[in-house]
Tab-separated table of N, CA and C in Angstrom:
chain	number	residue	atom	x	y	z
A	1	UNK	N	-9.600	-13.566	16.151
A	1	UNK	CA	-8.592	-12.570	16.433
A	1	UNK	C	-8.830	-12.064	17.853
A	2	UNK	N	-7.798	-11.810	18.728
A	2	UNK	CA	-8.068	-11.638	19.984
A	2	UNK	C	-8.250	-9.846	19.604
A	3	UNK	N	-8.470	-9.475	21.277
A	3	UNK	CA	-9.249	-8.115	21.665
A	3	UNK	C	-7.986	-7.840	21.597
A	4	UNK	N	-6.595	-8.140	21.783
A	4	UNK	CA	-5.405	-6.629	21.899
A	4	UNK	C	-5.360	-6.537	20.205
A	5	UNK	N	-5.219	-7.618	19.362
A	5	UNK	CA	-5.392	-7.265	18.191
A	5	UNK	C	-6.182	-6.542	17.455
A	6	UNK	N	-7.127	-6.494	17.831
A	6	UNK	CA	-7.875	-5.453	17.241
A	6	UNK	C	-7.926	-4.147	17.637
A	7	UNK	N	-7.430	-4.191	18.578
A	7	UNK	CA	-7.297	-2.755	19.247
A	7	UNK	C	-6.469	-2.135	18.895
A	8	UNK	N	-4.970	-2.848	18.225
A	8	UNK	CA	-3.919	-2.291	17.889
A	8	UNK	C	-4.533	-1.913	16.301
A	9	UNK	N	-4.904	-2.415	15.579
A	9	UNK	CA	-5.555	-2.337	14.358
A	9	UNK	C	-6.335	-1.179	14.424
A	10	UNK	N	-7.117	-1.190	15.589
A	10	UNK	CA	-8.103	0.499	15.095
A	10	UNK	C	-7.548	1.397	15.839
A	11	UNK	N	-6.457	1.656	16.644
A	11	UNK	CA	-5.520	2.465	16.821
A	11	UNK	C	-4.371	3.048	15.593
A	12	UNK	N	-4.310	1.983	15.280
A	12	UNK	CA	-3.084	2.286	13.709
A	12	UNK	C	-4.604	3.002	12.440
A	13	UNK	N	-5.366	2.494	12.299
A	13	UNK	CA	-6.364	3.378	11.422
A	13	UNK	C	-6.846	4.603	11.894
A	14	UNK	N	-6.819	4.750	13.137
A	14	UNK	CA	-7.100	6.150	14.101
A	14	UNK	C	-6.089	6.854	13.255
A	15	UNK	N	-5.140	6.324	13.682
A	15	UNK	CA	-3.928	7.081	13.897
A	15	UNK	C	-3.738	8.039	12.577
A	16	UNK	N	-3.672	6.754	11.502
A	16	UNK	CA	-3.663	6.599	10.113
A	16	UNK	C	-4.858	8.142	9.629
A	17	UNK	N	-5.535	8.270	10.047
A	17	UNK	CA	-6.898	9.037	9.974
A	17	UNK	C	-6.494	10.286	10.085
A	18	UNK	N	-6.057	10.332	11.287
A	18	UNK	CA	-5.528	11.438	11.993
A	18	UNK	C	-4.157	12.389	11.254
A	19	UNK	N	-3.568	11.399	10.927
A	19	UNK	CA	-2.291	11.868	10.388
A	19	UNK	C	-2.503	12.702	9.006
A	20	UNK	N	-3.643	11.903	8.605
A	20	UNK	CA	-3.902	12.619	7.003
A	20	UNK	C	-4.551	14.067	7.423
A	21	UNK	N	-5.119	14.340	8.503
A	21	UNK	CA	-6.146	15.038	8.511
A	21	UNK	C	-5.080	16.665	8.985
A	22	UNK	N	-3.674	15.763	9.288
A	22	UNK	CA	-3.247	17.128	10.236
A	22	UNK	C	-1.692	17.188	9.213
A	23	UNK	N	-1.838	16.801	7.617
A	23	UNK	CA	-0.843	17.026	7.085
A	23	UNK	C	-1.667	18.337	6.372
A	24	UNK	N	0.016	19.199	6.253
A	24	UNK	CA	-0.044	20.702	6.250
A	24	UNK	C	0.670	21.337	4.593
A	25	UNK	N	1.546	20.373	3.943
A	25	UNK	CA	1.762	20.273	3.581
A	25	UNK	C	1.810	19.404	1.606
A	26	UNK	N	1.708	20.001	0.652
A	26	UNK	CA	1.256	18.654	0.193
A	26	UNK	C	2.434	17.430	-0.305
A	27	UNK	N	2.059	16.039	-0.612
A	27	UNK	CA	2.921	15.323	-0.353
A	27	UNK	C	2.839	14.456	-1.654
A	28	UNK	N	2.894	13.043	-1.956
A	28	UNK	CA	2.798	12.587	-2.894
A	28	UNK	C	1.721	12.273	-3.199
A	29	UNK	N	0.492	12.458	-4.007
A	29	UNK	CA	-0.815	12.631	-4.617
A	29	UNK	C	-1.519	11.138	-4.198
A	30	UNK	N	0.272	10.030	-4.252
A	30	UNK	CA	-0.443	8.359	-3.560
A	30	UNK	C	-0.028	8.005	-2.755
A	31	UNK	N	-0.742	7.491	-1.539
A	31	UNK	CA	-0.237	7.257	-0.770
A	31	UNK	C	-0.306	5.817	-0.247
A	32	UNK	N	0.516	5.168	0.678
A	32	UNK	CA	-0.147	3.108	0.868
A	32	UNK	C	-0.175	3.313	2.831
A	33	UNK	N	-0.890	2.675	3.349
A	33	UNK	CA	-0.444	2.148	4.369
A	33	UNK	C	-0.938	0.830	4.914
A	34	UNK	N	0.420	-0.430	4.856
A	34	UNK	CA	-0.069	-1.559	4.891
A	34	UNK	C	0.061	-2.310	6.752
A	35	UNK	N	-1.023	-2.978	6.845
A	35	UNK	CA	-1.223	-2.972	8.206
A	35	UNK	C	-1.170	-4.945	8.400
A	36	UNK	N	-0.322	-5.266	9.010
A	36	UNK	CA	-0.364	-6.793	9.106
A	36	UNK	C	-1.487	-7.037	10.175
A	37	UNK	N	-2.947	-7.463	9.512
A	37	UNK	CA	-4.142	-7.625	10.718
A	37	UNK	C	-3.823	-9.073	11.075
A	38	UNK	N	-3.214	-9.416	10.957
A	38	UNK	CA	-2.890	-11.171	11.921
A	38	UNK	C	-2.398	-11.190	12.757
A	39	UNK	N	-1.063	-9.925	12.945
A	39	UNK	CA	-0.183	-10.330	13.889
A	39	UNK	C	-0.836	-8.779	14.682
A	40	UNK	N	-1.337	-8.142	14.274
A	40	UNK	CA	-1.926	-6.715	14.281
A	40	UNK	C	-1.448	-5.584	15.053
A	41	UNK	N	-0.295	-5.360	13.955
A	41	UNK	CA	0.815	-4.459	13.620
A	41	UNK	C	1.116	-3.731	12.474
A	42	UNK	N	1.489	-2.701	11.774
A	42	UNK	CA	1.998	-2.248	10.596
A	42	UNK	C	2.823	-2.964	9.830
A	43	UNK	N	2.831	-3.176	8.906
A	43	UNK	CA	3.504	-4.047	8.260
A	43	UNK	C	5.229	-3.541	7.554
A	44	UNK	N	6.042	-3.187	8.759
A	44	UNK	CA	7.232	-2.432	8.360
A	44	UNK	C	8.359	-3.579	7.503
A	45	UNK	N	8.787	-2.615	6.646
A	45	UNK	CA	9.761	-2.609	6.396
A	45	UNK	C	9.387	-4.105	4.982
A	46	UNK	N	8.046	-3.695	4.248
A	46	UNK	CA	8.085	-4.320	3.709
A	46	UNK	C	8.195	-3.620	1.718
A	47	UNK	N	8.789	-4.468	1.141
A	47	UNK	CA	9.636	-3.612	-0.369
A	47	UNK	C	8.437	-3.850	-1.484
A	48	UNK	N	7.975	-2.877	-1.564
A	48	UNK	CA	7.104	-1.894	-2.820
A	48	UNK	C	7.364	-1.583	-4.227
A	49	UNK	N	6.775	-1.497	-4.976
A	49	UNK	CA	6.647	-1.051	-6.151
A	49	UNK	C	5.614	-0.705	-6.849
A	50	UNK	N	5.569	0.869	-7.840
A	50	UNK	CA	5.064	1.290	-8.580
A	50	UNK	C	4.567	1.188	-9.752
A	51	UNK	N	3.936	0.964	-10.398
A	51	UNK	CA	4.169	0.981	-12.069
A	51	UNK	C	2.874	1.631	-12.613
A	52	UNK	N	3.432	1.960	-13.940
A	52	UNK	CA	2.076	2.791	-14.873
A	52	UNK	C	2.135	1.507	-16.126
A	53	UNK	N	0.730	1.465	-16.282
A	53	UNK	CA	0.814	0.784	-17.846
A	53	UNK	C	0.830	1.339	-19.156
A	54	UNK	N	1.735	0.900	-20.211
A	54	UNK	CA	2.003	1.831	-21.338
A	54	UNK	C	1.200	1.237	-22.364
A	55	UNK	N	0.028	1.887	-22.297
A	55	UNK	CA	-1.211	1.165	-23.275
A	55	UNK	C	-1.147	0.919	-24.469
A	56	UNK	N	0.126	1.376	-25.467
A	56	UNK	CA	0.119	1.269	-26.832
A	56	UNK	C	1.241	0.123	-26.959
A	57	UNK	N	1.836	-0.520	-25.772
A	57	UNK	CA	2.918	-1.136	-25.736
A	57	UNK	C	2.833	-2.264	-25.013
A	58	UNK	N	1.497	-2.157	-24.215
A	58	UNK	CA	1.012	-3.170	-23.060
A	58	UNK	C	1.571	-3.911	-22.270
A	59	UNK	N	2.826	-2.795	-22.118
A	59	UNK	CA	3.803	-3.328	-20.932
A	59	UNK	C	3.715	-2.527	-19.341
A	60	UNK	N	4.029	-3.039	-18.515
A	60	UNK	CA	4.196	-2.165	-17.296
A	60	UNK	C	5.661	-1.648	-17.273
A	61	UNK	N	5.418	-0.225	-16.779
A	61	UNK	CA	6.863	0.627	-16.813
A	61	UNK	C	6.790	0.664	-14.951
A	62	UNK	N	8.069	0.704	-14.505
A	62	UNK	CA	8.291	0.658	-13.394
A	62	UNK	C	8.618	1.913	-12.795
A	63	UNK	N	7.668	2.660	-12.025
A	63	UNK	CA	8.262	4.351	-11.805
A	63	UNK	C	9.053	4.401	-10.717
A	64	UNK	N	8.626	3.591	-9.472
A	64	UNK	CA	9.460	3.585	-8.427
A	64	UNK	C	9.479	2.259	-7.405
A	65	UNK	N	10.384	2.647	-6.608
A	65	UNK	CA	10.282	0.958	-5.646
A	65	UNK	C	10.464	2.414	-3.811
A	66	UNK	N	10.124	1.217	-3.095
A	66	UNK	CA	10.214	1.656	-2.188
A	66	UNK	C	10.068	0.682	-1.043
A	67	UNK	N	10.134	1.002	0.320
A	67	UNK	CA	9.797	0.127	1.412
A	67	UNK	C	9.113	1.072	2.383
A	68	UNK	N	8.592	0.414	2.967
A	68	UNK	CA	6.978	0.452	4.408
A	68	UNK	C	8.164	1.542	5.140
A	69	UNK	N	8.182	2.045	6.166
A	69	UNK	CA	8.770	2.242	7.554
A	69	UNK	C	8.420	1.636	8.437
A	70	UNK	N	7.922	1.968	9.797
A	70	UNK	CA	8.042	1.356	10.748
A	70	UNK	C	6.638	1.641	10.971
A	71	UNK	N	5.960	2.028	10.728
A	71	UNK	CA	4.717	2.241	10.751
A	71	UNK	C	4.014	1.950	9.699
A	72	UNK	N	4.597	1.158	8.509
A	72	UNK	CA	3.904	0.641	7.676
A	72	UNK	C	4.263	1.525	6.257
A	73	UNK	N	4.017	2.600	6.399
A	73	UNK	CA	4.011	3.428	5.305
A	73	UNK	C	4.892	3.916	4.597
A	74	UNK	N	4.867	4.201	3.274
A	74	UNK	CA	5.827	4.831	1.971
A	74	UNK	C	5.423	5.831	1.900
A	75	UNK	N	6.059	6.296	2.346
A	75	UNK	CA	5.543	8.257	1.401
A	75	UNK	C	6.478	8.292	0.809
A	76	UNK	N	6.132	9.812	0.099
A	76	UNK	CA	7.019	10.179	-1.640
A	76	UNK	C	6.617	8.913	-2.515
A	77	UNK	N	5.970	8.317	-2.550
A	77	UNK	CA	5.927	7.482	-3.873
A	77	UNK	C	6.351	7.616	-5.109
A	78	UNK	N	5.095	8.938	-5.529
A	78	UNK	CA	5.156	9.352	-6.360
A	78	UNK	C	5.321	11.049	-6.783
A	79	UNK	N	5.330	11.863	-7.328
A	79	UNK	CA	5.348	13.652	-7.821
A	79	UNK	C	3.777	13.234	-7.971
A	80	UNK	N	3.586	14.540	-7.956
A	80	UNK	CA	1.989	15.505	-8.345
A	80	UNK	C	2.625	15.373	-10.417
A	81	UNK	N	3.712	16.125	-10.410
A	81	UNK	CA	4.086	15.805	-12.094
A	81	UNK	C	4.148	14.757	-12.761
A	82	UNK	N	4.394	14.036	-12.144
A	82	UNK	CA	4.654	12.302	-12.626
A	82	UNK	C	3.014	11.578	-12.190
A	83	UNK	N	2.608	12.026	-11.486
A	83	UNK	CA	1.207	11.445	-11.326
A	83	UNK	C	0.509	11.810	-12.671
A	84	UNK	N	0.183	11.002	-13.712
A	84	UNK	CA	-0.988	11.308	-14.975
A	84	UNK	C	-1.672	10.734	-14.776
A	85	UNK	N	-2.873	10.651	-15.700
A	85	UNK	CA	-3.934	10.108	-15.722
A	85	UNK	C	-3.124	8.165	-16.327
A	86	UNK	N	-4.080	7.745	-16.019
A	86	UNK	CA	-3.488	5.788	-16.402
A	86	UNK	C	-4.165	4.974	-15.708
A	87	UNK	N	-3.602	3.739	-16.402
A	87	UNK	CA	-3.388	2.514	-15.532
A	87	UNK	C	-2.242	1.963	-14.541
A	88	UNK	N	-2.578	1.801	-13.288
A	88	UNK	CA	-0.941	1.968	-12.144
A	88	UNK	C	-1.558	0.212	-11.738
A	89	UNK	N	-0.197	0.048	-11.287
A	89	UNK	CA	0.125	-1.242	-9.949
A	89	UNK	C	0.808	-1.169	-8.951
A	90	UNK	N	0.342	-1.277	-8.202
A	90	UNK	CA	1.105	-1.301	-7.072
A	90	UNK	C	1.698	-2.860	-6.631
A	91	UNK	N	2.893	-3.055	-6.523
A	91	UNK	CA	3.072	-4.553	-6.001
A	91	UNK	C	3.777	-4.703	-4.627
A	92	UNK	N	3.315	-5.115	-3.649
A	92	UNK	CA	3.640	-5.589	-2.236
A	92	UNK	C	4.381	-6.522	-2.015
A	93	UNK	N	5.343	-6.458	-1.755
A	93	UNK	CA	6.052	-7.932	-2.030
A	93	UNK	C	5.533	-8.594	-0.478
A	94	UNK	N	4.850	-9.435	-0.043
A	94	UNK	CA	3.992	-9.685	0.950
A	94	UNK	C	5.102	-11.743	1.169
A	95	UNK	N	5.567	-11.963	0.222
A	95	UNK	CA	6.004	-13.317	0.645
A	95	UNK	C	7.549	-12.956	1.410
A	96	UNK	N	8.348	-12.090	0.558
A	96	UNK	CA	9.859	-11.600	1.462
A	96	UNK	C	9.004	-11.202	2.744
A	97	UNK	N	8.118	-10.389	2.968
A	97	UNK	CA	7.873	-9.407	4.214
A	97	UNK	C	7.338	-10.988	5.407
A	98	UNK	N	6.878	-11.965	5.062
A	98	UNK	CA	6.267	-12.583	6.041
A	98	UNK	C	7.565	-13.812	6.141
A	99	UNK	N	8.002	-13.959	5.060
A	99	UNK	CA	9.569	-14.713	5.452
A	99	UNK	C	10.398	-13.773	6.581
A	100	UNK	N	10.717	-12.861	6.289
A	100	UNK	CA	11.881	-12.149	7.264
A	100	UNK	C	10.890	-12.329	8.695
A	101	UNK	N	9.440	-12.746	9.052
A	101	UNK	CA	9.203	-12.404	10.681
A	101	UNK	C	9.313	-14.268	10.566
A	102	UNK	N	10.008	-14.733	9.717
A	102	UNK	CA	9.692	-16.689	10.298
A	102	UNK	C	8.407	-16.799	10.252
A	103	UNK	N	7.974	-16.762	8.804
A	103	UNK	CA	6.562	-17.246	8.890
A	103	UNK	C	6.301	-17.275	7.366
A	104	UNK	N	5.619	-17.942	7.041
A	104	UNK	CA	5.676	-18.603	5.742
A	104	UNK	C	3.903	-18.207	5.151
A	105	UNK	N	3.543	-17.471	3.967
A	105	UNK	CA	2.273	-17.105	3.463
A	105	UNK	C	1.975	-18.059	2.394
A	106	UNK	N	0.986	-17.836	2.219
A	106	UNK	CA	-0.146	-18.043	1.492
A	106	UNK	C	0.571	-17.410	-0.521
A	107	UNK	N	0.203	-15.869	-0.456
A	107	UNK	CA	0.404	-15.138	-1.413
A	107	UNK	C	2.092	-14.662	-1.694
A	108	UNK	N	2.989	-15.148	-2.609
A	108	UNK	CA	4.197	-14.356	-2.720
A	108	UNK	C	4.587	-12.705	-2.568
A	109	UNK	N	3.065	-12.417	-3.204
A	109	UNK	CA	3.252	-10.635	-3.733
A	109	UNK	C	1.968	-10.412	-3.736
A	110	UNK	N	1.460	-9.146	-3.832
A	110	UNK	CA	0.264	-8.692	-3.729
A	110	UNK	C	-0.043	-7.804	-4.993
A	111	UNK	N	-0.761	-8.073	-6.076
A	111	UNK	CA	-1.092	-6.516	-6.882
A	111	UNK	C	-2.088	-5.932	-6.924
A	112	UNK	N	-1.999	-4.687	-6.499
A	112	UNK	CA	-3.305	-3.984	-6.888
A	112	UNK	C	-3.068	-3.184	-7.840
A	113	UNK	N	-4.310	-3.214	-8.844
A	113	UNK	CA	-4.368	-2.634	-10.367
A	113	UNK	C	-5.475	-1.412	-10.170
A	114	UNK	N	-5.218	0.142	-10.507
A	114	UNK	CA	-5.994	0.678	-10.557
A	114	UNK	C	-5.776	1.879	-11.657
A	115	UNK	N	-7.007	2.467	-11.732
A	115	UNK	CA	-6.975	3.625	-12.588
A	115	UNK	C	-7.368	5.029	-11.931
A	116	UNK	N	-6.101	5.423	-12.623
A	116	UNK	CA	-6.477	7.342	-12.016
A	116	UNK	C	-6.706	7.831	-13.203
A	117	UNK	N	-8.069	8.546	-13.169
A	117	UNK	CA	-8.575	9.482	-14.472
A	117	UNK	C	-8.580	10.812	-13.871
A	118	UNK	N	-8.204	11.438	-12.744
A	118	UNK	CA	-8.424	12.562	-12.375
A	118	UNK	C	-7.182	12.868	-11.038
A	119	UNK	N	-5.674	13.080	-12.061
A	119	UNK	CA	-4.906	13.222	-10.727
A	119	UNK	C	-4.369	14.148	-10.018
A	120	UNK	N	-5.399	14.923	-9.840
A	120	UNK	CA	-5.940	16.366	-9.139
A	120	UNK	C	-6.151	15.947	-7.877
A	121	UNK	N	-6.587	14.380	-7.460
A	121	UNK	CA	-7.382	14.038	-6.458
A	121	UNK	C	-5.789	13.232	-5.535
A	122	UNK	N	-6.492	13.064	-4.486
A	122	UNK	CA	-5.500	12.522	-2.869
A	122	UNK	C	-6.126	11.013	-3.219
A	123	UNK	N	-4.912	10.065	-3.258
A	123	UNK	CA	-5.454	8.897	-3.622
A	123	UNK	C	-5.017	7.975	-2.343
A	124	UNK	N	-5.542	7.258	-1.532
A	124	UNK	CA	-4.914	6.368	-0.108
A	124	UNK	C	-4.867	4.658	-0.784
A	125	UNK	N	-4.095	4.046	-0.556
A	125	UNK	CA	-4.365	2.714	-1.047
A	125	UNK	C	-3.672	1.771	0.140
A	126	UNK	N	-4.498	1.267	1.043
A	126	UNK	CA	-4.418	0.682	2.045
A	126	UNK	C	-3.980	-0.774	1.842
A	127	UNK	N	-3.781	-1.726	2.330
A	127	UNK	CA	-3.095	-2.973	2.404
A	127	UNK	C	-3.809	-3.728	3.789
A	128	UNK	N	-4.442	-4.407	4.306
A	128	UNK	CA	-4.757	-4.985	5.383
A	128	UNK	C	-4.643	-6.519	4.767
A	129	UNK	N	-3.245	-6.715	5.569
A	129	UNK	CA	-3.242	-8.009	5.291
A	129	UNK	C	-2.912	-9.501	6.388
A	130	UNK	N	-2.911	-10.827	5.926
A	130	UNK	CA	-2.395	-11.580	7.074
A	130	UNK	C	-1.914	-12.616	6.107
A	131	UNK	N	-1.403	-13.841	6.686
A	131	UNK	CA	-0.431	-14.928	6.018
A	131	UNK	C	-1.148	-15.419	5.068
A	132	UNK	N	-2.822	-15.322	4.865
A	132	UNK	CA	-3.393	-16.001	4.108
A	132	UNK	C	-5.125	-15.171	3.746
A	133	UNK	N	-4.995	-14.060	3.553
A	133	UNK	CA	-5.802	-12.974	2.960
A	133	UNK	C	-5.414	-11.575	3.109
A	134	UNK	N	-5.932	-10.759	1.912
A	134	UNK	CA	-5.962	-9.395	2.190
A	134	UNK	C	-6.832	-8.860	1.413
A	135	UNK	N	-7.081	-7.451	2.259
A	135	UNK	CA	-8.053	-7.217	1.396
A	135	UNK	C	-7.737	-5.371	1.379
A	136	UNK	N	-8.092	-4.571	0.306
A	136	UNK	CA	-7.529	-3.094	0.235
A	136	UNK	C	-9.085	-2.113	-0.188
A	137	UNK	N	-8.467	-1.059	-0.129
A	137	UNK	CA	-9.906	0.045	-0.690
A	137	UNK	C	-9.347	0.972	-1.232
A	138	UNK	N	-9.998	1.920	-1.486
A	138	UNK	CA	-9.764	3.229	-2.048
A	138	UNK	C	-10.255	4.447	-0.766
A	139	UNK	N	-8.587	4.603	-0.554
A	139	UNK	CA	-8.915	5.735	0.773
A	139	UNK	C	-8.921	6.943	0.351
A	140	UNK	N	-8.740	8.224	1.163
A	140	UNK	CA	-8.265	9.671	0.565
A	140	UNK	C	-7.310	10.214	1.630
């Protein structure tokens, strides 16, 4: 990966850092911001989705859909009320998002599966991805 790429990458996590640190307001309890580290840019304008799992039914319920902005990110995801305790997914649709720049991936979609037992808490769920890996964490 060249040096402007990476530079743009820990500028957008600066940034990313920064932004959380100087919100005043509170906002949706989850938050994503997905960062294309290949081309190493935010990954705009790519279409999202929510879901909780309904454990007695062992289906996924779909709470919301959404898309990136221009800086990568979805806010409002989700309510502080609608946030419960569960099993969630998040799905990235990562094969439309790398078709629309003329470029063809690896992965169609992306899921990440997690559990909130305490949704009192600021949850970050990052995306760093490229045509042919990604990898995510648990931010705040």
């Amino acid at each position: 990966m060249n040096t402007t790429r990476l530079h743009r990458i820990k500028d957008h996590l600066l940034a990313e850092n920064q932004c959380s640190a100087m919100a005043t307001t509170p906002g949706s309890p989850l938050t994503t911001h997905v960062l294309n580290t290949g081309d190493g840019v935010p990954g705009a304008r790519m279409a999202l989705s929510l879901h909780r799992l309904d454990s007695r039914m062992a289906i996924w319920n779909l709470l919301t859909t959404g898309t990136t902005n221009d800086d990568g990110r979805c806010p409002d995801l989700i309510t502080r009320e609608a946030f419960t305790p569960g099993m969630y997914k998040m799905r990235f649709e990562t094969g439309e998002y790398f078709q629309g720049l003329g470029q063809s991936c690896f992965y169609p979609y992306v899921e990440i599966v997690f559990t909130i037992t305490d949704p009192t808490q600021k949850f970050h769920l990052p995306l760093l991805l490229s045509r042919f890996s990604y990898s995510t964490y648990r931010g705040s």
